[in-house]
PDB file of C-alpha atoms in Angstrom:
ATOM      1  CA  UNK A   1      51.119   6.894  37.000  1.00 64.00           C
ATOM      2  CA  UNK A   2      50.085   4.075  34.659  1.00 72.00           C
ATOM      3  CA  UNK A   3      47.459   6.188  32.919  1.00 72.00           C
ATOM      4  CA  UNK A   4      44.530   3.847  33.531  1.00 75.00           C
ATOM      5  CA  UNK A   5      42.804   6.287  35.913  1.00 79.00           C
ATOM      6  CA  UNK A   6      42.187   9.963  35.299  1.00 85.00           C
ATOM      7  CA  UNK A   7      41.400  12.477  38.025  1.00 91.00           C
ATOM      8  CA  UNK A   8      39.289  15.459  37.053  1.00 94.00           C
ATOM      9  CA  UNK A   9      38.315  18.598  38.943  1.00 96.00           C
ATOM     10  CA  UNK A  10      34.880  19.119  40.463  1.00 94.00           C
ATOM     11  CA  UNK A  11      35.191  22.459  42.348  1.00 96.00           C
ATOM     12  CA  UNK A  12      36.744  22.884  45.767  1.00 96.00           C
ATOM     13  CA  UNK A  13      33.617  22.780  47.957  1.00 95.00           C
ATOM     14  CA  UNK A  14      30.940  21.359  45.595  1.00 95.00           C
ATOM     15  CA  UNK A  15      28.673  24.418  45.265  1.00 96.00           C
ATOM     16  CA  UNK A  16      26.005  24.405  42.598  1.00 96.00           C
ATOM     17  CA  UNK A  17      27.643  26.929  40.287  1.00 97.00           C
ATOM     18  CA  UNK A  18      24.422  28.669  39.261  1.00 97.00           C
ATOM     19  CA  UNK A  19      23.798  29.526  42.932  1.00 97.00           C
ATOM     20  CA  UNK A  20      27.052  31.362  43.622  1.00 98.00           C
ATOM     21  CA  UNK A  21      28.433  34.676  42.319  1.00 98.00           C
ATOM     22  CA  UNK A  22      30.612  34.569  39.194  1.00 97.00           C
ATOM     23  CA  UNK A  23      33.876  35.274  41.034  1.00 98.00           C
ATOM     24  CA  UNK A  24      33.169  32.527  43.560  1.00 98.00           C
ATOM     25  CA  UNK A  25      32.403  30.106  40.722  1.00 98.00           C
ATOM     26  CA  UNK A  26      35.663  31.088  39.010  1.00 98.00           C
ATOM     27  CA  UNK A  27      37.611  30.527  42.243  1.00 98.00           C
ATOM     28  CA  UNK A  28      35.933  27.155  42.810  1.00 98.00           C
ATOM     29  CA  UNK A  29      36.733  25.963  39.286  1.00 98.00           C
ATOM     30  CA  UNK A  30      40.322  27.224  39.125  1.00 98.00           C
ATOM     31  CA  UNK A  31      41.104  26.409  42.738  1.00 97.00           C
ATOM     32  CA  UNK A  32      40.016  22.799  42.394  1.00 97.00           C
ATOM     33  CA  UNK A  33      42.312  22.334  39.414  1.00 97.00           C
ATOM     34  CA  UNK A  34      45.305  23.947  41.146  1.00 97.00           C
ATOM     35  CA  UNK A  35      44.823  21.921  44.329  1.00 97.00           C
ATOM     36  CA  UNK A  36      44.621  18.619  42.440  1.00 96.00           C
ATOM     37  CA  UNK A  37      47.610  19.391  40.258  1.00 96.00           C
ATOM     38  CA  UNK A  38      49.692  20.192  43.338  1.00 97.00           C
ATOM     39  CA  UNK A  39      48.664  16.964  45.067  1.00 95.00           C
ATOM     40  CA  UNK A  40      49.028  14.773  42.005  1.00 92.00           C
ATOM     41  CA  UNK A  41      52.029  16.479  40.435  1.00 92.00           C
ATOM     42  CA  UNK A  42      50.249  15.921  37.125  1.00 91.00           C
ATOM     43  CA  UNK A  43      48.032  17.976  34.816  1.00 94.00           C
ATOM     44  CA  UNK A  44      44.283  17.947  35.455  1.00 96.00           C
ATOM     45  CA  UNK A  45      42.484  18.587  32.172  1.00 96.00           C
ATOM     46  CA  UNK A  46      38.885  17.497  32.753  1.00 97.00           C
ATOM     47  CA  UNK A  47      36.083  18.990  34.838  1.00 97.00           C
ATOM     48  CA  UNK A  48      32.682  17.807  36.041  1.00 96.00           C
ATOM     49  CA  UNK A  49      29.940  20.244  37.084  1.00 97.00           C
ATOM     50  CA  UNK A  50      28.634  19.671  40.620  1.00 95.00           C
ATOM     51  CA  UNK A  51      25.264  17.973  40.248  1.00 91.00           C
ATOM     52  CA  UNK A  52      25.545  18.814  36.535  1.00 91.00           C
ATOM     53  CA  UNK A  53      21.885  19.152  35.642  1.00 91.00           C
ATOM     54  CA  UNK A  54      20.579  21.836  33.298  1.00 88.00           C
ATOM     55  CA  UNK A  55      19.845  24.444  35.986  1.00 94.00           C
ATOM     56  CA  UNK A  56      23.101  23.828  37.870  1.00 96.00           C
ATOM     57  CA  UNK A  57      25.431  25.529  35.382  1.00 96.00           C
ATOM     58  CA  UNK A  58      25.118  27.963  32.491  1.00 97.00           C
ATOM     59  CA  UNK A  59      26.949  29.196  29.409  1.00 96.00           C
ATOM     60  CA  UNK A  60      28.832  31.536  31.750  1.00 97.00           C
ATOM     61  CA  UNK A  61      30.145  28.549  33.737  1.00 98.00           C
ATOM     62  CA  UNK A  62      31.091  26.723  30.563  1.00 97.00           C
ATOM     63  CA  UNK A  63      33.169  29.757  29.618  1.00 98.00           C
ATOM     64  CA  UNK A  64      34.818  29.819  33.069  1.00 98.00           C
ATOM     65  CA  UNK A  65      35.751  26.152  32.675  1.00 98.00           C
ATOM     66  CA  UNK A  66      37.173  26.842  29.210  1.00 97.00           C
ATOM     67  CA  UNK A  67      39.106  29.885  30.509  1.00 97.00           C
ATOM     68  CA  UNK A  68      40.550  27.757  33.331  1.00 97.00           C
ATOM     69  CA  UNK A  69      42.251  25.629  30.674  1.00 96.00           C
ATOM     70  CA  UNK A  70      40.207  22.445  30.845  1.00 98.00           C
ATOM     71  CA  UNK A  71      39.864  20.495  27.605  1.00 97.00           C
ATOM     72  CA  UNK A  72      36.362  19.183  28.368  1.00 97.00           C
ATOM     73  CA  UNK A  73      33.703  18.943  31.067  1.00 97.00           C
ATOM     74  CA  UNK A  74      31.043  16.392  31.968  1.00 95.00           C
ATOM     75  CA  UNK A  75      27.478  17.220  32.890  1.00 95.00           C
ATOM     76  CA  UNK A  76      24.806  14.861  34.216  1.00 90.00           C
ATOM     77  CA  UNK A  77      22.819  14.527  31.013  1.00 86.00           C
ATOM     78  CA  UNK A  78      22.439  10.813  30.371  1.00 81.00           C
ATOM     79  CA  UNK A  79      23.846   9.630  27.088  1.00 81.00           C
ATOM     80  CA  UNK A  80      26.928   8.778  25.079  1.00 81.00           C
ATOM     81  CA  UNK A  81      29.457  11.203  23.711  1.00 87.00           C
ATOM     82  CA  UNK A  82      29.045  11.639  19.968  1.00 88.00           C
ATOM     83  CA  UNK A  83      30.411  14.025  17.334  1.00 91.00           C
ATOM     84  CA  UNK A  84      27.411  16.287  18.059  1.00 91.00           C
ATOM     85  CA  UNK A  85      28.208  16.502  21.796  1.00 91.00           C
ATOM     86  CA  UNK A  86      29.268  19.804  23.307  1.00 92.00           C
ATOM     87  CA  UNK A  87      32.827  19.358  24.570  1.00 95.00           C
ATOM     88  CA  UNK A  88      32.154  21.403  27.724  1.00 97.00           C
ATOM     89  CA  UNK A  89      28.867  19.705  28.635  1.00 95.00           C
ATOM     90  CA  UNK A  90      29.466  16.051  27.744  1.00 95.00           C
ATOM     91  CA  UNK A  91      26.731  13.545  28.545  1.00 91.00           C
ATOM     92  CA  UNK A  92      27.588  10.541  30.648  1.00 82.00           C
ATOM     93  CA  UNK A  93      26.305   7.229  31.860  1.00 70.00           C
ATOM     94  CA  UNK A  94      26.491   6.836  35.620  1.00 63.00           C
ATOM     95  CA  UNK A  95      25.723   4.124  38.083  1.00 60.00           C
ATOM     96  CA  UNK A  96      24.306   3.974  41.554  1.00 59.00           C
ATOM     97  CA  UNK A  97      26.950   1.542  42.817  1.00 60.00           C
ATOM     98  CA  UNK A  98      24.615  -0.761  44.707  1.00 69.00           C
ATOM     99  CA  UNK A  99      23.441  -3.387  42.244  1.00 75.00           C
ATOM    100  CA  UNK A 100      25.952  -5.082  39.909  1.00 76.00           C
ATOM    101  CA  UNK A 101      23.279  -6.028  37.345  1.00 77.00           C
ATOM    102  CA  UNK A 102      22.050  -2.454  37.168  1.00 71.00           C
ATOM    103  CA  UNK A 103      25.659  -1.224  36.931  1.00 70.00           C
ATOM    104  CA  UNK A 104      26.215  -3.525  33.938  1.00 71.00           C
ATOM    105  CA  UNK A 105      23.056  -2.107  32.359  1.00 70.00           C
ATOM    106  CA  UNK A 106      24.513   1.386  32.762  1.00 67.00           C
ATOM    107  CA  UNK A 107      27.818   0.387  31.200  1.00 67.00           C
ATOM    108  CA  UNK A 108      26.358  -1.337  28.165  1.00 70.00           C
ATOM    109  CA  UNK A 109      23.779   1.411  27.636  1.00 70.00           C
ATOM    110  CA  UNK A 110      20.704  -0.684  28.321  1.00 72.00           C
ATOM    111  CA  UNK A 111      19.625   1.549  31.233  1.00 70.00           C
ATOM    112  CA  UNK A 112      19.911   4.619  28.993  1.00 70.00           C
ATOM    113  CA  UNK A 113      17.689   3.117  26.285  1.00 75.00           C
ATOM    114  CA  UNK A 114      15.254   1.817  28.880  1.00 76.00           C
ATOM    115  CA  UNK A 115      14.863   5.349  30.317  1.00 76.00           C
ATOM    116  CA  UNK A 116      14.456   6.870  26.851  1.00 76.00           C
ATOM    117  CA  UNK A 117      11.727   4.356  26.001  1.00 82.00           C
ATOM    118  CA  UNK A 118       9.932   5.104  29.274  1.00 81.00           C
ATOM    119  CA  UNK A 119      10.129   8.849  28.592  1.00 79.00           C
ATOM    120  CA  UNK A 120       8.613   8.386  25.133  1.00 77.00           C
ATOM    121  CA  UNK A 121       5.747   6.336  26.587  1.00 74.00           C
ATOM    122  CA  UNK A 122       4.980   9.121  29.086  1.00 69.00           C
ATOM    123  CA  UNK A 123       4.863  11.983  26.579  1.00 63.00           C
TER     124      UNK A 123
END
């Protein structure tokens, strides 16, 4: 109620959207929003793709999320949101929850830059 926490939808049963038929994906996306809004008695405007990697969703799923009335969606591409970001496939910085030092590195972006530097060294 205070607005410091936002709840977003993530499908009803967590299927990888690219592995289910279109109508099932639509039902998963819309159904998760409806169920949360009923429980919370508040609008749910954000979505996050299950797993969220490049092969886990497609342009078709982005369109289903847009049609369902969400204002944005997060994927699992590591990075910060910038003006060039796609609103329905926003990058994010996650954490593994086990190590507080590593979690701080995620939050301040150090982990992201460390991974980018390692990727450059390996190419």
